[in-house]
Structures are given as structure tokens and as C-alpha cells.
C-alpha positions as MATLAB code, in Angstrom:
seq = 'XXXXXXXXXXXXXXXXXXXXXXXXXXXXXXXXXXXXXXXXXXXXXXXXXXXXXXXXXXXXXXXXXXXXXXXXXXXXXXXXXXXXXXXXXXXXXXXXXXXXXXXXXXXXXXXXXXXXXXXXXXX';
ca = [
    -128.881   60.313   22.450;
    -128.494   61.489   26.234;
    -125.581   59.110   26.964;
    -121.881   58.974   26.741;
    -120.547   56.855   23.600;
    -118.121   55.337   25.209;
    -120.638   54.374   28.306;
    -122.728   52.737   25.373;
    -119.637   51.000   24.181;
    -118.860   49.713   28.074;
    -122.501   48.634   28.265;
    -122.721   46.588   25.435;
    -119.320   44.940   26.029;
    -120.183   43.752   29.184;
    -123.810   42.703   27.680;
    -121.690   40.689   25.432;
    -119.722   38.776   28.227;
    -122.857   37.789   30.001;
    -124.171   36.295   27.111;
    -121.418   34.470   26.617;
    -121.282   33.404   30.421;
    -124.910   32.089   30.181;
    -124.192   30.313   27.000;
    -121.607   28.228   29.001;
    -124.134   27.836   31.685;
    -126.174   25.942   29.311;
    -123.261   24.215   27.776;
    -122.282   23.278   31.201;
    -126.110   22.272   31.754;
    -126.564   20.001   28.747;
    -123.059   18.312   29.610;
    -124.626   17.551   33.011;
    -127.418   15.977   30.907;
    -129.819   18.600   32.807;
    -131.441   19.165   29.133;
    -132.913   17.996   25.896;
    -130.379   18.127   22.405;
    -132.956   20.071   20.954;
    -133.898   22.527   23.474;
    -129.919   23.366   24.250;
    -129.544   23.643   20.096;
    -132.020   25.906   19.866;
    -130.820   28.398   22.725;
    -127.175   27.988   22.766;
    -127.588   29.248   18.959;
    -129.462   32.295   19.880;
    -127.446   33.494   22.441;
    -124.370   32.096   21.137;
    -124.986   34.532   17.579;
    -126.550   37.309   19.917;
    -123.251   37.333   21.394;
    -120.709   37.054   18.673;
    -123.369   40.098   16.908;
    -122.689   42.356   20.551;
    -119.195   41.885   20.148;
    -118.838   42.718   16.599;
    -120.747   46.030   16.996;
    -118.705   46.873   20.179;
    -115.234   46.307   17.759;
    -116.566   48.466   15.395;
    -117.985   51.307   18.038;
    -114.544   50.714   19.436;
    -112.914   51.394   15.836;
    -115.232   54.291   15.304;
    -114.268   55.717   18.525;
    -110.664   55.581   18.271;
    -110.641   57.260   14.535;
    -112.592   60.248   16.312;
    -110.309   60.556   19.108;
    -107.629   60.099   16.503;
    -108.891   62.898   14.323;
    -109.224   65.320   17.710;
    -105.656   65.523   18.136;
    -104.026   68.680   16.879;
    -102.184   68.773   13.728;
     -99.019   68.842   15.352;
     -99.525   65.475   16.756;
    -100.442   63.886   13.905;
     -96.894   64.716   12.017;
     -95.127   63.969   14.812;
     -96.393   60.495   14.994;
     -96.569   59.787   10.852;
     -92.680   60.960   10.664;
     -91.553   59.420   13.752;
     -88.023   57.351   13.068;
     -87.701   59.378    9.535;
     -84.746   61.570    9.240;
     -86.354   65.282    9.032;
     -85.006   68.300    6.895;
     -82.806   70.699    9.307;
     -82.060   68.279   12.277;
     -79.139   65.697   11.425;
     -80.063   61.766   12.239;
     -76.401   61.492   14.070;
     -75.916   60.328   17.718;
     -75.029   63.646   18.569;
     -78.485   64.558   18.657;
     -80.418   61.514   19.712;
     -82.590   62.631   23.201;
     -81.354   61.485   26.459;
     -82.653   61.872   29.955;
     -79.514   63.409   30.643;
     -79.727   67.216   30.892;
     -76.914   67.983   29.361;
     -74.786   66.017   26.082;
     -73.115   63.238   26.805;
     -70.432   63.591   24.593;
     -67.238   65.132   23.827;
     -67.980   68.651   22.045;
     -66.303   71.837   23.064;
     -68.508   73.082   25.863;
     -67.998   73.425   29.665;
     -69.711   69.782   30.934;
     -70.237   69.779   34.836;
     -67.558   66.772   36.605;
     -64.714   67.565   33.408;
     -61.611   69.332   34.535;
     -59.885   69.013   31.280;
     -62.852   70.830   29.018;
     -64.174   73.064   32.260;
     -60.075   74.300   32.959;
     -59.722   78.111   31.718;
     -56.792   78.797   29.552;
];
């Protein structure tokens, strides 16, 4: 209860890797013929299913986390990201209006543009 959820969901990630490493270690052992069929059965198992159960609760914490940061976000966020690519009532879906990294349109409508002498010239 005192620590961090997501320093409980690094912890048991990396638990889950170094069980994994040592059950290669004995794989790598019994290859080596360094021990008995029965013996490396018997604790490759464990630590193999102690593993695969580490990294199935760290998905799910990881799932569980990710909803909750999800469901911090303001409301504003969360429209803006379910009706993203949707045409929206009031703004027209035409390539007049599509956002640039220019600062200014890039093209032809009938308002001063900096570098155009024709539009810029004063009748």
C-alpha cells in the first residue's frame, strides 16, 4: 500500500525476466549434461510457469494502468481523440482547412500573403 503502482508494475516485470534468465541457465545446464532429466523437469516447470504467471499479472497491471491514466484525461481529450479523422459539424473537411506548419494559408484566397506582389499590390 506505501508504494507507487507503477514501481510495483517495474518490479515485477523485471522479476519476470530473471526468472526467465535462470530458466535458460538451467536449460543451458541440462544441455551441458550438468543435470539429471528429472531434476531439470521438475525446476524448469516451476520457474518456467512462475514466470509466464509474473508476466501475465504485469500485462494486466499494465492494462489496468493504462485504462486509469486513460480515464484521467479531461473530457476534452477524450472527444478529440474518439472523433479524430471524422468530418465535424461547423468546420468543412476541404483542403482549405487542413493544419499546416505554415503560419499562414497556403493557398490562393483573397488575403494579403507575405512574398505575393500580385494579391499584396493596393488598387
Amino acid at each position: 500500500s506505501s508504494m507507487n503502482p507503477e514501481t510495483i508494475l517495474a518490479l515485477l516485470q523485471t522479476k519476470s525476466c530473471e526468472t526467465e534468465e535462470e530458466s535458460d541457465k538451467l536449460a543451458e545446464q541440462f544441455l551441458s549434461g550438468n543435470t539429471d532429466l528429472e531434476g531439470f523437469l521438475e525446476e524448469f516447470l516451476k520457474r518456467r510457469k512462475e514466470m509466464h504467471m509474473r508476466k501475465a499479472k504485469a500485462d494486466k497491471m499494465a492494462e489496468l494502468l493504462s485504462r486509469r491514466n486513460n480515464s484521467y484525461r479531461s473530457p476534452i481529450n477524450n472527444i478529440q481523440q474518439t472523433t479524430a479523422g471524422y468530418p465535424q459539424p461547423g468546420y468543412p473537411n476541404s483542403f482549405y482547412f487542413q493544419p499546416t506548419s505554415m503560419p499562414y494559408p497556403n493557398v490562393p484566397i483573397n488575403m494579403p500573403m507575405p512574398g505575393n506582389q500580385f494579391i499584396n499590390r493596393q488598387f
